[in-house]
Tab-separated table of C-alpha atoms and ligand atoms in Angstrom:
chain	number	residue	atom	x	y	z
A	1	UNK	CA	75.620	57.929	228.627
A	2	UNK	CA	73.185	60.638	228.841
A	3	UNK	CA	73.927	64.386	229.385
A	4	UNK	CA	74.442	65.033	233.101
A	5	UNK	CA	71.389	67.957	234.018
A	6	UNK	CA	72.016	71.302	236.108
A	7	UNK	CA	69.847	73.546	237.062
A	8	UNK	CA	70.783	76.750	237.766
A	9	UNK	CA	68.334	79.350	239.289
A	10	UNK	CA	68.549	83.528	238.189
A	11	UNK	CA	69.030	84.851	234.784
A	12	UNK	CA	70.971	88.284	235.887
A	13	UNK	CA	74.933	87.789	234.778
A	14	UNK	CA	76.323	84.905	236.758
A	15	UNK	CA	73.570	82.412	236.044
A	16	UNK	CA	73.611	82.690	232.078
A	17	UNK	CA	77.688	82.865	232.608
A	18	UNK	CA	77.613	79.643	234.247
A	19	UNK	CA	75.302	77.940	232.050
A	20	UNK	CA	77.087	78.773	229.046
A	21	UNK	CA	79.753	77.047	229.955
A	22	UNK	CA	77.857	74.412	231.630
A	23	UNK	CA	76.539	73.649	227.748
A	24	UNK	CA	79.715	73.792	226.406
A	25	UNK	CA	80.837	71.392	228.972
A	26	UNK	CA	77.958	68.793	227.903
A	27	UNK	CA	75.591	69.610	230.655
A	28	UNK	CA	71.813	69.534	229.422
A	29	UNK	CA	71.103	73.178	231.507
A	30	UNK	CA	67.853	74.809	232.443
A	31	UNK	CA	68.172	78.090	233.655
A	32	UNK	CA	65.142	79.306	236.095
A	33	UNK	CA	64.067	82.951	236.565
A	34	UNK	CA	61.583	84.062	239.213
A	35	UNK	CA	61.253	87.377	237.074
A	36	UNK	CA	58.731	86.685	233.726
A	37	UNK	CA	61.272	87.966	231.738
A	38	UNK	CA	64.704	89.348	231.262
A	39	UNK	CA	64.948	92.418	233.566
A	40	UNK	CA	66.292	94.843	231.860
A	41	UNK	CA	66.488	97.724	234.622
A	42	UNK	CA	69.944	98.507	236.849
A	43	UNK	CA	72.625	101.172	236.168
A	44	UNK	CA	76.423	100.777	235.045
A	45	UNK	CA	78.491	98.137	236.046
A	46	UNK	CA	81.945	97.746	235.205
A	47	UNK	CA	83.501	94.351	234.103
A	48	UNK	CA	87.337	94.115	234.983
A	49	UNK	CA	90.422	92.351	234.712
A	50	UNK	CA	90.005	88.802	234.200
A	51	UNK	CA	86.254	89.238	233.670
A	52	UNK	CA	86.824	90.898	230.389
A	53	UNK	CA	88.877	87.685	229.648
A	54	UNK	CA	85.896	85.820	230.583
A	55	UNK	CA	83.730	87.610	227.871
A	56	UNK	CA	86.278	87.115	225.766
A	57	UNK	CA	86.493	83.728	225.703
A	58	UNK	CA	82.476	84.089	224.999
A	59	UNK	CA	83.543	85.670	221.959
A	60	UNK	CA	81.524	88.957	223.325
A	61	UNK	CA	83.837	91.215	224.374
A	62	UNK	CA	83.723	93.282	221.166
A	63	UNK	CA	80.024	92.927	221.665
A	64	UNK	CA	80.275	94.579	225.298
A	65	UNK	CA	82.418	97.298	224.029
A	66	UNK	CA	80.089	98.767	221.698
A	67	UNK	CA	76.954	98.466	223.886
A	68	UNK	CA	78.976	100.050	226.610
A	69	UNK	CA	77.704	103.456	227.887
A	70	UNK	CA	80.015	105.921	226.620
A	71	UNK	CA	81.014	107.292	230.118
A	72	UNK	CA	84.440	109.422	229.580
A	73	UNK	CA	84.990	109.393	233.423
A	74	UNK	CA	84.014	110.418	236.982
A	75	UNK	CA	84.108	113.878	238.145
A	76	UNK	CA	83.856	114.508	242.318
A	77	UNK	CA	82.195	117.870	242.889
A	78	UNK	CA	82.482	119.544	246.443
A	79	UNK	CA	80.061	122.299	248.017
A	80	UNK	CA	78.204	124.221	244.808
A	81	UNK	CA	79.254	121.961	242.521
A	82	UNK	CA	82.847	122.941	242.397
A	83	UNK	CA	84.940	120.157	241.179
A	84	UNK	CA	87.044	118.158	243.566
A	85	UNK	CA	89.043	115.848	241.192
A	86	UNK	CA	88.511	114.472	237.767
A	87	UNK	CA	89.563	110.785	236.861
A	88	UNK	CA	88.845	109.792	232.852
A	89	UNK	CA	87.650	106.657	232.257
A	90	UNK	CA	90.706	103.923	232.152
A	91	UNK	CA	91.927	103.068	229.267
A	92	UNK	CA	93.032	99.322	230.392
A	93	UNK	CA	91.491	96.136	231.636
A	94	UNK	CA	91.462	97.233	235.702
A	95	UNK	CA	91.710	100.545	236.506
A	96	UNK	CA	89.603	103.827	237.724
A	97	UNK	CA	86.180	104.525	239.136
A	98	UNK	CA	84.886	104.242	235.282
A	99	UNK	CA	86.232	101.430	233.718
A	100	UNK	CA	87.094	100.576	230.055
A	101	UNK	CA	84.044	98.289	229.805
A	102	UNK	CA	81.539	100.239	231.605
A	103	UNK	CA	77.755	98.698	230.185
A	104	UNK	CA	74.263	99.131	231.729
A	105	UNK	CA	73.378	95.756	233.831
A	106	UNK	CA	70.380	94.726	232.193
A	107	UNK	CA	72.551	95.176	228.780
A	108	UNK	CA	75.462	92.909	229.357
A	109	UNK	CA	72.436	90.444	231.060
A	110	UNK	CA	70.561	90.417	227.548
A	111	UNK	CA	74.182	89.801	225.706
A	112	UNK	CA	74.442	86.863	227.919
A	113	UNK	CA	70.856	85.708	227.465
A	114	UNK	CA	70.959	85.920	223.448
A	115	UNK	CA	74.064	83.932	223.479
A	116	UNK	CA	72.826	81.196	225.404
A	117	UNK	CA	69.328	80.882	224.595
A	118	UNK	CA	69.910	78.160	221.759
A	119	UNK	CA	71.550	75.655	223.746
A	120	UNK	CA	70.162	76.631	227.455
A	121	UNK	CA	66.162	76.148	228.191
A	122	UNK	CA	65.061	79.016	230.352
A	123	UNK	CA	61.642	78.999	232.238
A	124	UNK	CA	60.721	82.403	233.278
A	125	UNK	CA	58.042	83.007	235.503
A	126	UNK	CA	58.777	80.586	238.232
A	127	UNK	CA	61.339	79.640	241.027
A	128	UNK	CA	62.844	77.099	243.032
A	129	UNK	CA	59.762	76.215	245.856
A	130	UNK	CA	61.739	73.352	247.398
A	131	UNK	CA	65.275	71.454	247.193
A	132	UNK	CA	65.404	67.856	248.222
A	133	UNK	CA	69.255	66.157	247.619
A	134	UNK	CA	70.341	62.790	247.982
A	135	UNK	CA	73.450	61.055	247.126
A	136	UNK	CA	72.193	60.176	243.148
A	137	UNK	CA	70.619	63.698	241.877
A	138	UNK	CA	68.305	66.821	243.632
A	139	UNK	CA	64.650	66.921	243.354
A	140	UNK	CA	63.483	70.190	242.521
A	141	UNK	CA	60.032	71.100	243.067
A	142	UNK	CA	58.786	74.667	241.766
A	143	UNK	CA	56.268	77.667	242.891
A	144	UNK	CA	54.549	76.470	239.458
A	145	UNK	CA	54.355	73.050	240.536
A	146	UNK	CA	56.545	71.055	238.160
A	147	UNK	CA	58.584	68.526	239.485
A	148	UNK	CA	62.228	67.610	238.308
A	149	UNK	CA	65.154	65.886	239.358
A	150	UNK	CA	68.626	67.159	238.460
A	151	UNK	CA	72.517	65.907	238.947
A	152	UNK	CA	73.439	69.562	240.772
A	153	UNK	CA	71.807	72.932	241.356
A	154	UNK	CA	73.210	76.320	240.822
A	155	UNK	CA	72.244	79.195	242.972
A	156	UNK	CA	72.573	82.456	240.947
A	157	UNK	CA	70.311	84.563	242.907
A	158	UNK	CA	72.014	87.534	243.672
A	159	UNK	CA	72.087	88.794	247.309
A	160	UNK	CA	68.560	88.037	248.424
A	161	UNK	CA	68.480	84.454	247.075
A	162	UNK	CA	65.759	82.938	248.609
A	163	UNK	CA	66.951	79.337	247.536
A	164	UNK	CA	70.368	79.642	249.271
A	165	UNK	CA	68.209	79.915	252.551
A	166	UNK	CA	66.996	76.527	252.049
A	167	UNK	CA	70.132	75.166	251.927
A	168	UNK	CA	72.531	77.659	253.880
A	169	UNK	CA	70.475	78.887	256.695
A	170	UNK	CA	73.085	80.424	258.220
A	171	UNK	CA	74.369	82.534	255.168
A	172	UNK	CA	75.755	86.002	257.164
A	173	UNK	CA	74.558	89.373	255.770
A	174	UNK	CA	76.838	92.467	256.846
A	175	UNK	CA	75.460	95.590	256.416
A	176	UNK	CA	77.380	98.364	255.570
A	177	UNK	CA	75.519	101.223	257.067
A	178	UNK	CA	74.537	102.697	253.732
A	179	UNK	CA	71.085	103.011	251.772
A	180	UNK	CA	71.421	103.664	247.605
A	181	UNK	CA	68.565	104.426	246.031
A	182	UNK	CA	68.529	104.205	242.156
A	183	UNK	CA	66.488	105.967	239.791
A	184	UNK	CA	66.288	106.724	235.871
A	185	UNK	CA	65.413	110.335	235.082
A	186	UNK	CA	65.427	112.339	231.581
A	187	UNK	CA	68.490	113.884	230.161
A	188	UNK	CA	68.819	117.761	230.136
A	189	UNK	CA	70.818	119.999	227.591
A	190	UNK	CA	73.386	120.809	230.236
A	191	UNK	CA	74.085	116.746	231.162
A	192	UNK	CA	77.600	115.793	230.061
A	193	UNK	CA	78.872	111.756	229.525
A	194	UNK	CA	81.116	112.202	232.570
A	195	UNK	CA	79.770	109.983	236.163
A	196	UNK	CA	79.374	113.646	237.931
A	197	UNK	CA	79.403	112.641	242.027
A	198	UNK	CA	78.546	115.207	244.276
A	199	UNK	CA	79.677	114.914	247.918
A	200	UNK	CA	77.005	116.878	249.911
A	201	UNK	CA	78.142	116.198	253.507
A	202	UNK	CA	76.181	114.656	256.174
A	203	UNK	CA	76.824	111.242	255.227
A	204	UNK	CA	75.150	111.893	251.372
A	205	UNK	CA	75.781	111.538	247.506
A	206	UNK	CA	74.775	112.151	244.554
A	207	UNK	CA	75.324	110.220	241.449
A	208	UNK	CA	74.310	111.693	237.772
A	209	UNK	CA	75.501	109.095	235.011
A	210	UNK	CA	75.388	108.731	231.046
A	211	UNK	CA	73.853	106.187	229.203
A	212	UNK	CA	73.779	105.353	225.702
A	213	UNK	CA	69.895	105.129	225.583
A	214	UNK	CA	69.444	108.744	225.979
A	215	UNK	CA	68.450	108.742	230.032
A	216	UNK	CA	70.523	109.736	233.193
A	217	UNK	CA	71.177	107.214	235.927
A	218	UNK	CA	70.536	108.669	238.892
A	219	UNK	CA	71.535	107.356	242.291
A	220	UNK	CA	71.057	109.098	245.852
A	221	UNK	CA	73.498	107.281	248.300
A	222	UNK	CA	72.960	108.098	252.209
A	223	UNK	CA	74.891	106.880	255.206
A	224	UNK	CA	72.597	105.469	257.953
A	225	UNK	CA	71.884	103.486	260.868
A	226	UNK	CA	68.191	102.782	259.520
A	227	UNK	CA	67.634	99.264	258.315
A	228	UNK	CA	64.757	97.877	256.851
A	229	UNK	CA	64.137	100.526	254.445
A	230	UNK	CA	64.621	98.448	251.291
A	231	UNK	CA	61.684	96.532	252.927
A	232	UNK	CA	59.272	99.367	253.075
A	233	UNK	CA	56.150	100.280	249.936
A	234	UNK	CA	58.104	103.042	247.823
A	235	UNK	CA	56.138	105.678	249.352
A	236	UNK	CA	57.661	105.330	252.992
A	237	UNK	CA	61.242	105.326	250.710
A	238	UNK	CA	61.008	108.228	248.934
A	239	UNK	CA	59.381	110.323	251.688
A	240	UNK	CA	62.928	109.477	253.722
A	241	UNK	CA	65.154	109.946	250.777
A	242	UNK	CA	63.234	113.439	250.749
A	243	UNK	CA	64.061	114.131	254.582
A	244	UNK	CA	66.999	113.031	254.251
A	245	UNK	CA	68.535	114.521	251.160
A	246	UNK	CA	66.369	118.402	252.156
A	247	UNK	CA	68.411	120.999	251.227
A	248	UNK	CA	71.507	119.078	250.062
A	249	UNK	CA	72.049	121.361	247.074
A	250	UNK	CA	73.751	120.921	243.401
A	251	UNK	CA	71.077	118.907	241.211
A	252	UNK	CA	69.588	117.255	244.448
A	253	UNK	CA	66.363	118.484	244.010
A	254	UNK	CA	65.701	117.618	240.233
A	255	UNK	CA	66.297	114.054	241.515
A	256	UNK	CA	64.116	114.214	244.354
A	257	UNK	CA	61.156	115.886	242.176
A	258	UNK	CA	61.582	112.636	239.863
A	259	UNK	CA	61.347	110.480	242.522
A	260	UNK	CA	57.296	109.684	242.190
A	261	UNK	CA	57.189	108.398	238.747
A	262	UNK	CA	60.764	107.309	237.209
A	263	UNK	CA	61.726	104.098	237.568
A	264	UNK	CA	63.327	103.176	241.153
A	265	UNK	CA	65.073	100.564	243.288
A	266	UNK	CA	66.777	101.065	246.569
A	267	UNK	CA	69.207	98.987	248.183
A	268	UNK	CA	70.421	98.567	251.996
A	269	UNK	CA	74.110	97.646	250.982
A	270	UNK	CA	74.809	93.965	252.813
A	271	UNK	CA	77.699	92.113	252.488
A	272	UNK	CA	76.812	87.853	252.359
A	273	UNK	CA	79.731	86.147	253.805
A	274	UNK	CA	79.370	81.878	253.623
A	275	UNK	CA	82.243	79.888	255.048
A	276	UNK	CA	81.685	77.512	251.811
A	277	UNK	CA	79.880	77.943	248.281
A	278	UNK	CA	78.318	74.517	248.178
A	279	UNK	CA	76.515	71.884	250.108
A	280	UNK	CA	76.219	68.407	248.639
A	281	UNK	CA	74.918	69.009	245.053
A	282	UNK	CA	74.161	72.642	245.129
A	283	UNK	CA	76.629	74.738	244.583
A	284	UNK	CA	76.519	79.639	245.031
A	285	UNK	CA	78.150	81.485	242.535
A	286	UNK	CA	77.945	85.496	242.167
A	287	UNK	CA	76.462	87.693	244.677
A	288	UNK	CA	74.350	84.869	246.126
A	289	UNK	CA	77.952	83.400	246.970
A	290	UNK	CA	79.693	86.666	248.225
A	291	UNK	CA	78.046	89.837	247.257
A	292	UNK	CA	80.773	92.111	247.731
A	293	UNK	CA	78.245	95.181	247.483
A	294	UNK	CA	78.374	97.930	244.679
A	295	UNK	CA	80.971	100.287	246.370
A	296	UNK	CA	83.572	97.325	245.535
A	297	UNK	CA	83.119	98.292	242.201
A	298	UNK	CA	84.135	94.349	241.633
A	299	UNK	CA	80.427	92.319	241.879
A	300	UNK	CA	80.052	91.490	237.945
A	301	UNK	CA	83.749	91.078	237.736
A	302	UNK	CA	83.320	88.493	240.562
A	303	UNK	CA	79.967	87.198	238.908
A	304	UNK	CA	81.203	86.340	235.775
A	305	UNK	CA	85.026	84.563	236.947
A	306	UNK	CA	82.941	82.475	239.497
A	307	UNK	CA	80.682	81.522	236.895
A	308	UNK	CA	83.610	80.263	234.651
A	309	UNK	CA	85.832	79.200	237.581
A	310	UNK	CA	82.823	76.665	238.409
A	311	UNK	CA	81.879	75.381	235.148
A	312	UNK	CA	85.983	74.383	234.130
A	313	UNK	CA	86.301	73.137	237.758
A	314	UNK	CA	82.539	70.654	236.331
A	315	UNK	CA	84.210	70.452	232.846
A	316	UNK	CA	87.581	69.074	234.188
A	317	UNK	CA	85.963	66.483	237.007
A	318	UNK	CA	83.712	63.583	236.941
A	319	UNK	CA	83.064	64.049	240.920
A	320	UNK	CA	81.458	67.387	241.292
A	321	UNK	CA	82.765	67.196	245.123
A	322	UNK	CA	86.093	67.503	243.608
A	323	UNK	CA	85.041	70.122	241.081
A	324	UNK	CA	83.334	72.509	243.962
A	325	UNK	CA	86.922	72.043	246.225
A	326	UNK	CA	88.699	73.135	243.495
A	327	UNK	CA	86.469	76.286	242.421
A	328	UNK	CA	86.371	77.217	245.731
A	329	UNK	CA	90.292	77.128	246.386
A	330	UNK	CA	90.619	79.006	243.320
A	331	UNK	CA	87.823	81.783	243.725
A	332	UNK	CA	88.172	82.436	247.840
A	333	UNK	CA	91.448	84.658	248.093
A	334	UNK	CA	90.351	86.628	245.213
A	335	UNK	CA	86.622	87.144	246.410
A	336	UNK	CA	87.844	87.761	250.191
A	337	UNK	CA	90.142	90.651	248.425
A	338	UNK	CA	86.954	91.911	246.422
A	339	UNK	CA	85.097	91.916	249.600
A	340	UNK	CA	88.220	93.434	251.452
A	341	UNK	CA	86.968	97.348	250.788
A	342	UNK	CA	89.434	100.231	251.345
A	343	UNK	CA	89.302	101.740	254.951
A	344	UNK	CA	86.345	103.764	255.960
A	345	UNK	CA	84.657	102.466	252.928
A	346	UNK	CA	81.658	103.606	252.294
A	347	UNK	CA	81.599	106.192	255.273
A	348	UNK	CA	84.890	107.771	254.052
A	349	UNK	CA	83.576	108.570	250.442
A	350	UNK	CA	80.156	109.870	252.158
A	351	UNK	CA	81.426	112.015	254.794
A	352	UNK	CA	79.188	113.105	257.594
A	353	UNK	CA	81.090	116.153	258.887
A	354	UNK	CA	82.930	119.008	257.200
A	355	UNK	CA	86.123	118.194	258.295
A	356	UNK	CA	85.464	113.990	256.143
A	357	UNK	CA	84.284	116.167	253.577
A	358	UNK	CA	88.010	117.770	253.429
A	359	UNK	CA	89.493	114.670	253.985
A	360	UNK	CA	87.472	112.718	251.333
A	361	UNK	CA	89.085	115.742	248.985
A	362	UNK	CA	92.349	115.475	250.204
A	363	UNK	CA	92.291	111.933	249.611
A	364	UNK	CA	90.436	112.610	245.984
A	365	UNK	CA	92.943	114.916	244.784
A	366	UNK	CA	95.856	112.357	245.576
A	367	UNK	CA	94.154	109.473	243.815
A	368	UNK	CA	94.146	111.930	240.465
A	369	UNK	CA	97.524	112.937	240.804
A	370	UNK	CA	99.992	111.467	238.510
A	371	UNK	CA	101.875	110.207	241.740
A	372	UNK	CA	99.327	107.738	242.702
A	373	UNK	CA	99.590	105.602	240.465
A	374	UNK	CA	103.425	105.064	242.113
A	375	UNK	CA	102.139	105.251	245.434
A	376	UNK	CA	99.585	102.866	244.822
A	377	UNK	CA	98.169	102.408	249.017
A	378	UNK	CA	94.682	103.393	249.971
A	379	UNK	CA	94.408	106.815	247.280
A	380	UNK	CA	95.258	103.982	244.747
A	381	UNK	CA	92.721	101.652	246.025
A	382	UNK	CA	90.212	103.456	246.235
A	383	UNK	CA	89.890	104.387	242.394
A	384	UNK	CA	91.060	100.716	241.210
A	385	UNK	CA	89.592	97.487	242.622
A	386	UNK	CA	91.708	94.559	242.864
A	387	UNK	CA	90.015	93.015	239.710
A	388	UNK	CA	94.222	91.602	238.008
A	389	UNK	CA	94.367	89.526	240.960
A	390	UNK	CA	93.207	86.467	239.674
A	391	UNK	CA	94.425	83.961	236.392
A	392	UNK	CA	91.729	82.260	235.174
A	393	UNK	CA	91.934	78.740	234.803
A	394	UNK	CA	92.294	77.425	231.482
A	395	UNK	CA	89.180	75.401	230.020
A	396	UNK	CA	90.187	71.857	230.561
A	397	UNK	CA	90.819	69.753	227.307
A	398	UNK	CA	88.033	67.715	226.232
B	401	FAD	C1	67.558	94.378	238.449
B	401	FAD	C2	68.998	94.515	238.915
B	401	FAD	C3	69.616	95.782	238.872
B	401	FAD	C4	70.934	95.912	239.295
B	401	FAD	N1	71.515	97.149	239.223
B	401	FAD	C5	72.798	97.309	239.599
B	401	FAD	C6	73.437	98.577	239.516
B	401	FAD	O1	72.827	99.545	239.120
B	401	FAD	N2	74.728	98.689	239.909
B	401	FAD	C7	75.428	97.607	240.371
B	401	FAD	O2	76.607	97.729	240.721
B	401	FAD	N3	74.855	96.378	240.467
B	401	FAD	C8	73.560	96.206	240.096
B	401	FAD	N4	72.963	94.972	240.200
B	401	FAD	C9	73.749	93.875	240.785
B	401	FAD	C10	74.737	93.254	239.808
B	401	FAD	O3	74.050	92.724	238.707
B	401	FAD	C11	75.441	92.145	240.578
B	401	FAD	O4	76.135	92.710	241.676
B	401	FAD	C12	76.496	91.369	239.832
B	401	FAD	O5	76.451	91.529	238.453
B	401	FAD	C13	76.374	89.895	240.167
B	401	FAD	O6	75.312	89.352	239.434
B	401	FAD	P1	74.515	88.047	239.865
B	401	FAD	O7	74.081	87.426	238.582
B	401	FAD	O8	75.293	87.223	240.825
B	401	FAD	O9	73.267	88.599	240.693
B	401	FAD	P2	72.074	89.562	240.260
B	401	FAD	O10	72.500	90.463	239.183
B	401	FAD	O11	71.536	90.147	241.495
B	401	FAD	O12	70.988	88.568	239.610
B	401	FAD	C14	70.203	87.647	240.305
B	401	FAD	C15	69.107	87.126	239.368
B	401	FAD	O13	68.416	86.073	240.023
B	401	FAD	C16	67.010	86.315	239.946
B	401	FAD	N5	66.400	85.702	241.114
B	401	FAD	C17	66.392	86.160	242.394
B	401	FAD	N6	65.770	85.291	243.178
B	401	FAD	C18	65.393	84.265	242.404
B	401	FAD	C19	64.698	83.032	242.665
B	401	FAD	N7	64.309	82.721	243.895
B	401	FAD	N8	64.477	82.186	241.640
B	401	FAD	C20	64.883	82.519	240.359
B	401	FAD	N9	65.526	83.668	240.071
B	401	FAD	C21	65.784	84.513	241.076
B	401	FAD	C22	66.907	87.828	239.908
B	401	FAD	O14	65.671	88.254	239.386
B	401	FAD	C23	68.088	88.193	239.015
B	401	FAD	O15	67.749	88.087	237.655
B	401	FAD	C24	71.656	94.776	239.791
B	401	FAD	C25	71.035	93.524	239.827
B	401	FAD	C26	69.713	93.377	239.390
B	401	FAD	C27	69.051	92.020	239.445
């Protein structure tokens, strides 16, 4: 019998995830990225809870841990600078605004890549151009113009997968009113390893982060009814990241000034909500399936349990009909709670008016208190995504 084939389309976290374990299930897996080669560019992500289980069972947790970015925790900083409330970085599997495993994106992404690359072909350079399924296998055709036929696709896209609108047209995107714009800017003396976030009122925040490669990540969040933005040339961006960040104080204007030349990408925060991951023989996983948006603070951790729920649901099934029921029944309730953000999220933690800005420090100061951990509720989960809500399944015997 020969291998069954999968393709599966983006090389970011959940794609590689799921093709590793694709391989090690006895699929014959390509992996297709539209990018010519690993992107190495994105900020910290945290990996949580069963996720870190997930790496793992990779046998590159240790790996993750030393290529992590040595963040010691986040500090929230009020008018001038003064500081609001101070939460170190956790020193357990789930918990706080910095996690234990806190790693630059295009790291953990070139961890994943090196690990597979032996028994995974990638093609960079090129992207899905058409899907055609029938009962027996999917024809692929690409922009490039090759032609192949596999047994299932695998959408890893992220959230503007332009694949998953060929096959799920009516995918829902829900915006959550809020524009982050991320940048990479050099490190001064005076920059510490602590996530510094400065509230500065009318709806605005901003983000100075360690790394371990000797750079600050920089990110500039803004509440706003605007959308379309992260459509616009970089020019129309940064001049209304400059009108609207004017005056906002702290270290604002050091990250404006490095807004022409340092490396940049801005987001308009959407939601994708899908009332099922797969269609025939095509199947989402990661943000392509659910983005849940940054401000969950739960995307990679979501990425990288789909990516193994999927493959063990293929690895345990001959009928991948059954395998996609099952990995959906499994991954749903913990996604919809990933997706489920705290109240007033993200307008609470960028307050518009100075009365939210007291609030949002009200509510800061009980999330550091020793008592919240007790009280758990919305100070709790705020700080602490729900990333122990899920057992992974165990890889089915061979
Ligand atoms: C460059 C980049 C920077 C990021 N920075 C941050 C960050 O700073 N903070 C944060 O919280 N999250 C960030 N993210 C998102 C984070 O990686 C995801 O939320 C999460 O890890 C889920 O990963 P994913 O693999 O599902 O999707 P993504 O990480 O979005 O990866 C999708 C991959 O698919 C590729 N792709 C897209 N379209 C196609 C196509 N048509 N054909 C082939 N390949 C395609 C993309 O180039 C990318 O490599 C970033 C993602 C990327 C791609």
């Amino acid at each position: 019998m020969p291998s069954p084939t999968v393709l599966v389309s983006g090389a970011s976290i959940a794609g590689p995830t799921t093709a590793s374990w694709l391989a090690r299930a006895g699929y014959e897996v390509t992996v297709v990225e539209r990018f010519a080669a690993l992107r190495d560019d994105g900020q910290n992500i945290d990996v949580r809870g069963a996720a870190r289980e997930v790496l793992r069972r990779m046998g590159l947790e240790d790996a993750a841990l030393a290529a992590g970015t040595g963040e010691q925790g986040t500090v929230f900083l009020g008018e001038g600078g003064r500081e609001l409330a101070r939460f170190p970085a956790s020193t357990d599997d789930t918990s706080g605004p910095t996690a234990e495993m806190e790693i630059l994106r295009g790291r953990l992404g070139e961890l994943l890549h090196d690990h597979t690359r032996d028994a995974v072909r990638y093609l960079f350079d090129d992207q899905i151009a058409g899907l055609a399924q029938d009962l027996d296998g999917v024809d692929v055709s690409f922009a490039s113009g090759r032609e192949e036929r596999f047994d299932l696709v695998v959408l890893a896209e992220g959230v503007s997968s332009r694949s998953r609108d060929l096959v799920f047209p009516a995918a829902s995107r829900e915006y959550l009113g809020m524009v982050i714009a991320y940048l990479t800017i050099p490190r001064q003396d005076d920059d510490t390893d602590w996530w510094r976030w400065y509230v500065a009122g009318r709806g605005r925040g901003v983000n100075l982060r360690p790394d371990d490669v000797g750079t600050i990540r920089a990110s500039l969040n803004v509440i706003t009814e605007t959308r379309g933005l992260d459509d616009q040339p970089r020019e129309v961006q940064v001049a209304a990241l400059r009108r609207a960040f004017a005056g906002a104080g702290w270290q604002t204007d050091r990250v404006l000034a490095a807004l022409d030349d340092a490396p940049f990408y801005l987001e308009d925060l959407a939601q994708v909500h899908l009332d099922s991951w797969s269609t025939g023989r095509i199947a989402l996983v990661g943000d392509a399936a659910w983005c849940a948006t940054p401000v969950s603070g739960i995307g990679t951790t979501l990425a990288l349990t789909g990516a193994y729920t999927l493959a063990a649901a293929l690895a345990g099934n001959t009928d991948h009909r059954t395998a996609f029921a099952e990995y959906e029944q499994r991954m749903r309730p913990f996604v919809d709670k990933g997706q489920s953000l705290p109240p007033g999220v993200p307008q609470v933690a960028n307050p518009r008016t100075e009365l939210g800005r007291r609030a949002f420090g009200a509510v800061l100061r009980v999330a550091a208190s020793p008592l919240a951990a007790k009280v758990g509720g919305v100070a709790g989960r705020f700080t602490t995504p729900p990333a122990d809500k899920y057992e992974l399944p165990a890889w089915p015997a061979a």
